[in-house]
Coordinates of C-alpha atoms in Angstrom, one line a residue:
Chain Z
X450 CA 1.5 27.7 26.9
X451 CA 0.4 28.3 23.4
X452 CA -1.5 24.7 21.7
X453 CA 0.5 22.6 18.9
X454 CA -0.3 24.0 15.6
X455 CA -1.7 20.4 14.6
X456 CA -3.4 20.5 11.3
X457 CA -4.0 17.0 10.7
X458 CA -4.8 13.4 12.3
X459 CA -4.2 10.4 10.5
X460 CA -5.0 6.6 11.1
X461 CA -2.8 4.9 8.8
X462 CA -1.4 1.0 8.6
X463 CA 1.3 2.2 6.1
X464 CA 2.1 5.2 8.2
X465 CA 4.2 7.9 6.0
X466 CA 3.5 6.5 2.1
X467 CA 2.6 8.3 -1.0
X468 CA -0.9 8.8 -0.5
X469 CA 0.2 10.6 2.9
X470 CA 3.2 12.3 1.4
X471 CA 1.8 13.7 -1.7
X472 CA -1.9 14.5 -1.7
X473 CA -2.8 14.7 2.1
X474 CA 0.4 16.8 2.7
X475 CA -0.7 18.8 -0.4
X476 CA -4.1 19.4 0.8
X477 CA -3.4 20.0 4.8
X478 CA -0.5 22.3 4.4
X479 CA 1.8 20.9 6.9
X480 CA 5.5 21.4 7.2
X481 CA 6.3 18.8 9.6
X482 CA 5.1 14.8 9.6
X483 CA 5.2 13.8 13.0
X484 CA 5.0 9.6 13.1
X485 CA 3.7 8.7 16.5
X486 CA 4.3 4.8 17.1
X487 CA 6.8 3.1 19.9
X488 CA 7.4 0.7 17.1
X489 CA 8.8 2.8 14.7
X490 CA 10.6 5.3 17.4
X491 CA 12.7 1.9 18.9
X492 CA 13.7 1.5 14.5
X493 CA 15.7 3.5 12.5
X494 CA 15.1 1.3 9.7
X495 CA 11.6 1.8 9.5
X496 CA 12.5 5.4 9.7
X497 CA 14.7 5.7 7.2
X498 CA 12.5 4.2 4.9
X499 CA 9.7 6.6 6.0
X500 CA 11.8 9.4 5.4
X501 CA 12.4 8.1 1.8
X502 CA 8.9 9.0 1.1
X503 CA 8.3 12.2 2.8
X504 CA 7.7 15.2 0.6
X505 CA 11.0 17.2 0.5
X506 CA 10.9 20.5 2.5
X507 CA 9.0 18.9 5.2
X508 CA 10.6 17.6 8.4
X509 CA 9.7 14.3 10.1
X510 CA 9.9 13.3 13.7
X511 CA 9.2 9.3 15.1
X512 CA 7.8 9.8 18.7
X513 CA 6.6 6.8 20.9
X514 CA 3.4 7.5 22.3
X515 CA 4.6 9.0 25.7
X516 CA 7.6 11.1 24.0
X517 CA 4.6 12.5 21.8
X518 CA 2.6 13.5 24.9
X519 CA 5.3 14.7 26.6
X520 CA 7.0 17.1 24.3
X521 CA 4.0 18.3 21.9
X522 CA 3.2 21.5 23.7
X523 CA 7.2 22.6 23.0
X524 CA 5.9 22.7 19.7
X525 CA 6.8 25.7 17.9
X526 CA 3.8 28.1 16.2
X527 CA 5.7 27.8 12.9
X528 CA 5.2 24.2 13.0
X529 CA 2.7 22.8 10.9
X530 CA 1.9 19.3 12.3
X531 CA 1.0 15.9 10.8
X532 CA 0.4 13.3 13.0
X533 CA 0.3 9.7 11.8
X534 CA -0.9 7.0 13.5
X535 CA -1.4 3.0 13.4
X536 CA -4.3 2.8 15.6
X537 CA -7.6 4.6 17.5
X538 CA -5.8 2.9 20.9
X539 CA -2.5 5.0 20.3
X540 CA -5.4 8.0 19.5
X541 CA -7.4 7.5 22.3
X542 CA -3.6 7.5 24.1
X543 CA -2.8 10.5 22.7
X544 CA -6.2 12.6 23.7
X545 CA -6.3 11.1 27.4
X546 CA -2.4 12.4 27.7
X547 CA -3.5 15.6 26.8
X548 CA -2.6 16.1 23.1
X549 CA -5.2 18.4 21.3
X550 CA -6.8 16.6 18.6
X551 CA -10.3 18.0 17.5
X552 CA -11.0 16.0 14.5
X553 CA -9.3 12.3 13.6
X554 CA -9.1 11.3 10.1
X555 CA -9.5 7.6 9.3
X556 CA -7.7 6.3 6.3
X557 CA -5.6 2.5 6.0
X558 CA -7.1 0.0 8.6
X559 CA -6.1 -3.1 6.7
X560 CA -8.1 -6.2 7.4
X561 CA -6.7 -9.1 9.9
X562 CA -7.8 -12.4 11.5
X563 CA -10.8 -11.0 14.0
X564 CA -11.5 -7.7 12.4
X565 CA -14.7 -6.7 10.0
X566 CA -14.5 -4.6 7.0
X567 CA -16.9 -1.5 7.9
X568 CA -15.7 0.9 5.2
X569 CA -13.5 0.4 2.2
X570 CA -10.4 0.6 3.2
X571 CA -10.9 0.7 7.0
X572 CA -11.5 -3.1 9.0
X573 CA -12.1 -2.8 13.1
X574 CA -12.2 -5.4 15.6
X575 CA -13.9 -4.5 19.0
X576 CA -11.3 -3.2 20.7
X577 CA -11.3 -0.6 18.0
X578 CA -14.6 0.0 17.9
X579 CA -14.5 0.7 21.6
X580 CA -11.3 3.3 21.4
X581 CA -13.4 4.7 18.4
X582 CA -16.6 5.5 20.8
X583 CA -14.4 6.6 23.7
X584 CA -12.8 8.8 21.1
X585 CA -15.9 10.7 20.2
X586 CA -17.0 10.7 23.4
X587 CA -14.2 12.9 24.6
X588 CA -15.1 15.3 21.6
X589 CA -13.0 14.1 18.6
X590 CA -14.5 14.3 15.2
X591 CA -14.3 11.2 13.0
X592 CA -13.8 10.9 9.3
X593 CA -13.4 7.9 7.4
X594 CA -12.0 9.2 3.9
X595 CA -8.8 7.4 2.3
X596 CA -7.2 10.4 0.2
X597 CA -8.8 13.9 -0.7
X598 CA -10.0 13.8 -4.1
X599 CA -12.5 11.1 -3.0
X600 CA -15.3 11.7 -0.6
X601 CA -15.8 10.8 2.8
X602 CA -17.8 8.3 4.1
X603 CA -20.0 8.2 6.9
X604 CA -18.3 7.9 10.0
X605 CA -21.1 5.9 11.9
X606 CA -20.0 3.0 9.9
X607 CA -17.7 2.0 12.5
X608 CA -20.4 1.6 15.2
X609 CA -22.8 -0.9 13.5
Chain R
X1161 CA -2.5 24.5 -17.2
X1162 CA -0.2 22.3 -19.4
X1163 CA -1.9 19.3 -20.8
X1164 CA 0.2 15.9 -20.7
X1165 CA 0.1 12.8 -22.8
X1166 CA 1.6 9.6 -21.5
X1167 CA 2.4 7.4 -24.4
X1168 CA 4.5 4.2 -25.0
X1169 CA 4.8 0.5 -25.4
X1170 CA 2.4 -1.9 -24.4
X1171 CA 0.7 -1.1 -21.2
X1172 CA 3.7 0.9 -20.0
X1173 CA 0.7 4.6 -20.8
X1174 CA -1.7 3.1 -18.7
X1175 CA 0.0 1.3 -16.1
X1176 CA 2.3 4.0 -15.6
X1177 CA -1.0 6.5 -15.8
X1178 CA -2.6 4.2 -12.8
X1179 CA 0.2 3.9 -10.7
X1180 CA 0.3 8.2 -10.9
X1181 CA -3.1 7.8 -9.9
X1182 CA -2.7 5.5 -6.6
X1183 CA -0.6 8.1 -5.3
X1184 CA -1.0 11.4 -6.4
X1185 CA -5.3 10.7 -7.2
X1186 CA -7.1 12.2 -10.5
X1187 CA -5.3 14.5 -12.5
X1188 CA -7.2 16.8 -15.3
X1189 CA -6.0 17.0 -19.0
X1190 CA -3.9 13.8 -18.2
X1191 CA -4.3 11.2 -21.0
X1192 CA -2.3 7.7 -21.6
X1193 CA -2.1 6.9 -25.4
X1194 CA -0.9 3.2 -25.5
X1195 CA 1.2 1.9 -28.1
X1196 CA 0.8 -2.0 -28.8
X1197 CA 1.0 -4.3 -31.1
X1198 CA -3.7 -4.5 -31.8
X1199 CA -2.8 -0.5 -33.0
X1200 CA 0.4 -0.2 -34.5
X1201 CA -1.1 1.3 -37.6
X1202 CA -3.8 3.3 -35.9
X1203 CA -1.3 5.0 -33.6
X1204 CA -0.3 7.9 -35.5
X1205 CA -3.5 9.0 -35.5
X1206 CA -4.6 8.4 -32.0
X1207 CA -1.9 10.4 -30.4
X1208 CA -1.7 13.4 -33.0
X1209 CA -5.9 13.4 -32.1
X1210 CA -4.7 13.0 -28.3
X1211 CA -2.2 16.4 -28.7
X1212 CA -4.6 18.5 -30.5
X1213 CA -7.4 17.7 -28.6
X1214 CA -5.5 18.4 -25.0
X1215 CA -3.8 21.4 -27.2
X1216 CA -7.6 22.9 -27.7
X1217 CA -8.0 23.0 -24.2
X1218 CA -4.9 23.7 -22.6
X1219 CA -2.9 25.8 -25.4
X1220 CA 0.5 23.7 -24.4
X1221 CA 0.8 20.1 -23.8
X1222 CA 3.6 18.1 -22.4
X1223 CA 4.6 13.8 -24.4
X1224 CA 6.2 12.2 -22.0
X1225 CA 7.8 8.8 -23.6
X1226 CA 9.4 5.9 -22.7
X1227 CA 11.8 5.4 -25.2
X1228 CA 13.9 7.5 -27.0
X1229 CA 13.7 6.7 -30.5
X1230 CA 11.0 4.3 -30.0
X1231 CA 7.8 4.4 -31.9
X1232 CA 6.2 6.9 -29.2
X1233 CA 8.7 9.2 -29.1
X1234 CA 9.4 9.3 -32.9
X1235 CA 6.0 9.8 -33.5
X1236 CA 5.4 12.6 -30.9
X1237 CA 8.4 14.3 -32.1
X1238 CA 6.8 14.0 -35.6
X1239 CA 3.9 15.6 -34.2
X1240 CA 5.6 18.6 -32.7
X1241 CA 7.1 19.8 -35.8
X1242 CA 3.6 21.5 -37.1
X1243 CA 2.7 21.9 -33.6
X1244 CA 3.9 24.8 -31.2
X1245 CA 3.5 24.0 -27.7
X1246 CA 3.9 20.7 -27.9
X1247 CA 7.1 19.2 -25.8
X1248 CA 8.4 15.9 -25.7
X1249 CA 10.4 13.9 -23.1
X1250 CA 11.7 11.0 -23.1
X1251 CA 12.2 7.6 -20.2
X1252 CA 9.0 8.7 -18.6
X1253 CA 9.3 7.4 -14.9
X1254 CA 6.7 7.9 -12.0
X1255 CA 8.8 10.2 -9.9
X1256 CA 8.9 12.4 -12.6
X1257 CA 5.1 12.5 -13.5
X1258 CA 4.0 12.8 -9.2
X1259 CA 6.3 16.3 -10.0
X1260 CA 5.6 17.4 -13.1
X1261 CA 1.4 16.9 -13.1
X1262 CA 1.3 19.3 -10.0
X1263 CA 3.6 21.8 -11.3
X1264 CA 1.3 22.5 -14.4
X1265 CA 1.0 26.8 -13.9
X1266 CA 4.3 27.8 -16.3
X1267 CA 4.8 26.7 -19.7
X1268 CA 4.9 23.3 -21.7
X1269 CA 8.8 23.9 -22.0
X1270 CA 9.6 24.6 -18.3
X1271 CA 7.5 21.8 -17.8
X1272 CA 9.7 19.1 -19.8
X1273 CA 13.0 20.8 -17.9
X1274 CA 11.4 19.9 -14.9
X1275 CA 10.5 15.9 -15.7
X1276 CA 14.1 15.8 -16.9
X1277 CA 15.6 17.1 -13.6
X1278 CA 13.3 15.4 -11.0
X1279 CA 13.2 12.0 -13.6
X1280 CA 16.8 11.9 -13.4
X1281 CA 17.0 12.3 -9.6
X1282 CA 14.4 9.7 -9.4
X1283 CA 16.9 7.1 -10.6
X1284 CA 19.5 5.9 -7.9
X1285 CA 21.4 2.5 -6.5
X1286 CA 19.8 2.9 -2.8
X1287 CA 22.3 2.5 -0.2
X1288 CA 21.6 -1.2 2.1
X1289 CA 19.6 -0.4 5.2
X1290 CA 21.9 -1.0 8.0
X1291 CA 20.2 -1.7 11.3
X1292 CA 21.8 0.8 13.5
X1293 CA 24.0 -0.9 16.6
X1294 CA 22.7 1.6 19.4
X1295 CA 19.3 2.8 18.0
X1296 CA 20.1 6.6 18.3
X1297 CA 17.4 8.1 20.6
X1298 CA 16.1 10.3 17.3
X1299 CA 14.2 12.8 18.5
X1300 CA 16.4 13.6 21.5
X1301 CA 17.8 16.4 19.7
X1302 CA 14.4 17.7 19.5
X1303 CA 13.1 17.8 23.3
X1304 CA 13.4 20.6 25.1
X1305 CA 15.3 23.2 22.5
X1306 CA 12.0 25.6 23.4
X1307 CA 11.8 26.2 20.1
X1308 CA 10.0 23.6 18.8
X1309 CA 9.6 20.0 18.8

């Protein structure tokens, strides 16, 4: 079976929003925004709002974890694929299930009771940091950079 | 490229200029020219030196107002009489500038036809979200066509 034509990885609180839709769509050439969260596949409000700020032209799918890993490898080669996702634990879900992801870009972590800020805009808590390691262990490229016409910054902030 | 100006009253330029910027980052030959009431005389003059400047550089530039009629618009459009390739629009919204500041290849006037279209579709009464009463199983329709996901 051919491998998903996935062109980008995204950690992002916000999920689909207008950095997403407008400059990292822009930049990464995708023509489908596939949201990967069991929250927001169980509600269609959530959904609908997400598909409010989606770039026209490009199509948007909400797949629970296990749907994602299921069906990704029916994915059509004309199918430019965005992933989105909430957390490194629903990445490191995704990888171990078989998904191909090579490289995992690391944009909104917002900061919460028991996490750290380690980057501008990215705030872990163990658990994270853990499903971060495990993440490069298996091969996965990290890359802490909010949108595209900013740098990156150095991905081994997450481990000190 | 089209050079644009955003100009009007009080810190509608540069709020409107920031918000751009959240979403769609840094934009070249994209200034804000406020219009308040610390430079109501000197305004003239800052935003004709705004449009020539940006008309130096990019041959065509693009005033999007806020007002019609209003100071910044009357002023642009005084502007624009000596000045070929200079366009003016009026009731500058942020859907329309997202569109308009990436679409910057064809001319100043195809420019301005465009932040009219995509400003006016950026204005509607949003429908209530209704939670749905059986959540529909969304991507269902999706799985297993064989011809995509």
């Amino acid at each position: 079976m051919a491998e998903p034509n996935i062109v980008f990885v995204r950690i992002d609180n916000r999920l689909i929003h207008g950095q997403v839709a407008t400059q990292w769509n822009n930049t990464v050439g995708s023509n489908l925004i596939l949201v990967a969260n069991d929250e927001v596949a169980k509600n269609t409000m959530r959904q609908k709002l997400m598909n409010m700020a989606a770039p026209q032209g490009v199509a948007t799918r909400y797949f629970s974890i296990q749907k994602t890993i299921d069906v990704i490898h029916k994915a059509a080669p004309r199918q430019h694929i965005f992933i989105v996702l909430e957390t490194p634990q629903d990445a490191l879900r995704l990888v171990e299930g078989g998904v191909p992801i090579k490289k995992l870009n690391i944009g909104n972590m917002h900061m919460s009771e028991g996490k750290r800020q380690v980057a501008t805009t990215v705030a872990v808590d163990d658990d994270d940091v853990a499903a971060f390691r495990k993440l490069r262990e298996l091969g996965v490229e990290l890359q802490i950079q909010r949108v595209p016409s900013i740098p990156p910054e150095d991905p081994e902030k997450l481990f000190r | 490229m089209v050079g644009c100006i955003i100009t009007g009253h009080g810190g509608f330029a540069p709020g409107l200029k920031a918000a751009y910027e959240m979403i769609g980052g840094d934009a070249e030959d994209f200034v804000a020219v406020p219009f308040t009431n610390e430079n109501t005389a000197e305004y003239p003059d800052e935003l004709v030196a705004a449009i020539d400047d940006l008309l130096a550089r990019d041959g065509e530039v693009v005033v999007f107002c806020d007002l019609m009629g209003g100071q910044p618009c009357q002023q642009a459009m005084l502007a624009q009489v000596s000045r070929p390739g200079v366009e003016v629009v009026c009731g500058a919204n942020l859907p329309m500038l997202l569109e308009c500041l990436m679409s910057r290849d064809g001319t100043a006037a195809e420019l301005a036809d465009l932040a009219q279209e995509i400003g006016r579709m950026g204005v509607a009464h949003v429908e209530r979200l209704e939670a749905d009463a059986a959540p529909a199983d969304a991507d269902a329709a999706f799985a297993g066509e064989g011809d995509g996901i």
